[in-house]
Amino acid sequence: LDSQKARLFREEYLELHIYEQAQIFRDLNEQQRARVYRYLKPEEVGDMFDAMDQDPEEVIHYLEEMTMAYAAAVINGMYTDNAVDVLAYAKKEDLLGYLRLLPAKTAAEIKRMLHYEDKTAGSIMSTEYVAINGNQTLASAMEAIKVAAKTAETIYYVYVIDESEKLVGVVTLRDMLRNDDQAMVKDVMNMQVMAVKVDDDQKDVAQTIRDYNFLAIPVTDYNHKLIGIINVDDIIDVIDEESVEDYSGLAGVDLEQTTENPWQAAFKRLPWLVTLLILGMSTTTLISHYEELVSQASILAVFISSITGTAGNAGTQSLATAVRRLAFKDEDKKNIWQLLLTELITGIILGIITGFVIFVIVGFWKHNFVLGFVIGFAMMCAIVVANLAGAFIPMFMDKIGVDPAVASGPFISTLSDLTSVLIYFSIARIFLSFFVGQ
Amino acid sequence: LDSQKARLFREEYLELHIYEQAQIFRDLNEQQRARVYRYLKPEEVGDMFDAMDQDPEEVIHYLEEMTMAYAAAVINGMYTDNAVDVLAYAKKEDLLGYLRLLPAKTAAEIKRMLHYEDKTAGSIMSTEYVAINGNQTLASAMEAIKVAAKTAETIYYVYVIDESEKLVGVVTLRDMLRNDDQAMVKDVMNMQVMAVKVDDDQKDVAQTIRDYNFLAIPVTDYNHKLIGIINVDDIIDVIDEESVEDYSGLAGVDLEQTTENPWQAAFKRLPWLVTLLILGMSTTTLISHYEELVSQASILAVFISSITGTAGNAGTQSLATAVRRLAFKDEDKKNIWQLLLTELITGIILGIITGFVIFVIVGFWKHNFVLGFVIGFAMMCAIVVANLAGAFIPMFMDKIGVDPAVASGPFISTLSDLTSVLIYFSIARIFLSFFVGQ
């Protein structure tokens, strides 16, 4: 009876797309999951885990529930790139156990891939590709592809290698169908095959796939030996990950893993908040230096936040534009000084107009056009400086090899606060006699 | 001689990937481009323009250089989705001219697609798909695919339709290769085919393709009739576009088209900068109300920027987290009140710790622990409010159907400035006697 239930369950469950299987599986409790392990073959569970490629930590938790042998068989049923992602989170003794139980070839591949550095081509590539020899007809190559169709991650791009496993060409399944069966692979293949190196940055790999509209790109070692491929679906995750990183930078919070636990959330945000508070104390100290000025003309205090706020907004705008430009690597095409000059002129235009607006507002509101001029002129200078800093700092960080995205947003705000206050009070002091006692 | 040069040029140029052709083409001057138009067939130029799918405005500029007939032939050589993107920027008289010269079927398709609303599935789909009838063997279907291989955007997913063109299944080329030639398509196909509706949001389409790791997804009208497909390479552009939109929101600047012209850049940023300045005047007015308080205790002015800045940072952090969460549509799974409660607790934890830090700093620095308490307590309250506003506002905007990404960043900052100042001076007034004259 139990076996009949199992058959029914299998029939219905396996009908579903693996992503839907995964969605249902996630909502089960531990007993129910144990039953799933009993009813499904490990390779079927492996396929389902492939659909959870965005949450490797979750998968490791499920693996720990299984017997070692079953878990190893599940891992064997996953694509190597996903298996490696998951195993990176495994406890050391579990990892060794799994590796001992896996087929020697798979274990060796996984071991090698675990060594590739995070965010390189090697860390996201998969080893389930189709590679053939060029000295055969398309018909015989097609037979090889049919065999590979069971396990390969993609069969739509077939890579051609020579005797020493060096990558010499690529032929798409489309090309194969469009040409005569008896043509030789080497005559049909495209010899100008684009490939990435195993330690290339995943960001650059994503850009290449995006520019060329590829479905996959081969990965080679430094001897041009083909060692893996990266599929477009893995690249989609990379593009998202990279833009999340850029956001995190603008907002000063790590967005890669959001949590529902308020303690965890608080302790993720706290370091930046306190760091910025302490950095911000420099602004406070600076204002403190001008306290006597403020006590003589308290009206000055009223406009501090207006000037620092506007300069901060201008800095954030130019920062976001610069980060975006760097993400596209457009800076290779243009001279960096040219860009800074552009940003300087932009800042001056913004500063003059915004400064004039506040001059008019303050002038009429407080019936004091000298005060209006001081505020307007200070705001103009503060905007120019913040705008330039917003563009310069990420470019400079990029030049010296630091990722410009890391929390540059709040850093720019703090810096622009400091300069704005300095500019403001310096100008105000000169014109002090015009609004003392207002 | 000219014809020999042309042959040589053609040979070398057409060897290159269309993306590389496009890169070279972009660097040519007008005379050189005119020669390219003479040497290449219009469909070859069309293929190259397909590789410029990220810059439709550029392509329209090139089309205007050509004769009408040549331009129409080029457009005919492009994939419809790219052609439509480009033609959206064409002058009206040019558009009518092209449509007249195009084959009637293509013209009708383009005309229809120009009507789909921006950012829907219809606006990014392509009509070059392969659709077959289920009542045939795989072998005969394979013949149909070979014919389609010349023009279809993808042949790796083949869609199965019934007599009334309704979508009934999908069969991948991989499935076809793995099954017997004589099997019927309808027996091999997957009947649980995922499809999107023509007016679905492109963001949701992207999420589906990403979750299911599809290479393409079919688009149907409201009668389940198959009318197009969306390919993964178009989805990559959507994912980037959507995250750029989210950024733009955080930074208060439209990042979708960056420009090198400082006037254009300035006038794109100016509206937000001035709007925020004027919104910020509410904060200034509020501070102005407390001017007398400041003139009695100028020390209070020193800490305004510290409190507004820290509250602003906390608000931005919680905003970025909320925007990220909404992008993933996680809020469907969780109760909105539950999330706000989490954010409230997070804010209280952050507020207490940060407030305590500033209490200690100010207490020791100014040798005045009452002042420290006022600053610390005000900062705590300001952080809690800003944190809650950062989470609540985007969720509320999403609920009422407004895109939360649109410039919510600077808006939150302004709002948090206002509440911080109000909280700060209200608390300070109570304890005024402790630091008058400090």
mmCIF file of C-alpha atoms in Angstrom, chain A residues 4 195 273 280 302 340 380 396 430:
data_model
loop_
_atom_site.group_PDB
_atom_site.id
_atom_site.type_symbol
_atom_site.label_atom_id
_atom_site.label_comp_id
_atom_site.label_asym_id
_atom_site.label_seq_id
_atom_site.Cartn_x
_atom_site.Cartn_y
_atom_site.Cartn_z
ATOM 1 C CA GLN A 4 1.243 2.345 -4.221
ATOM 2 C CA ALA A 195 36.346 32.056 -24.278
ATOM 3 C CA LEU A 273 25.603 53.277 11.075
ATOM 4 C CA GLY A 280 30.012 62.412 11.102
ATOM 5 C CA VAL A 302 18.788 77.351 10.444
ATOM 6 C CA LEU A 340 35.793 64.833 -14.342
ATOM 7 C CA MET A 380 26.796 76.654 -5.013
ATOM 8 C CA PHE A 396 39.811 56.746 -8.071
ATOM 9 C CA ILE A 430 33.132 87.258 6.009
#
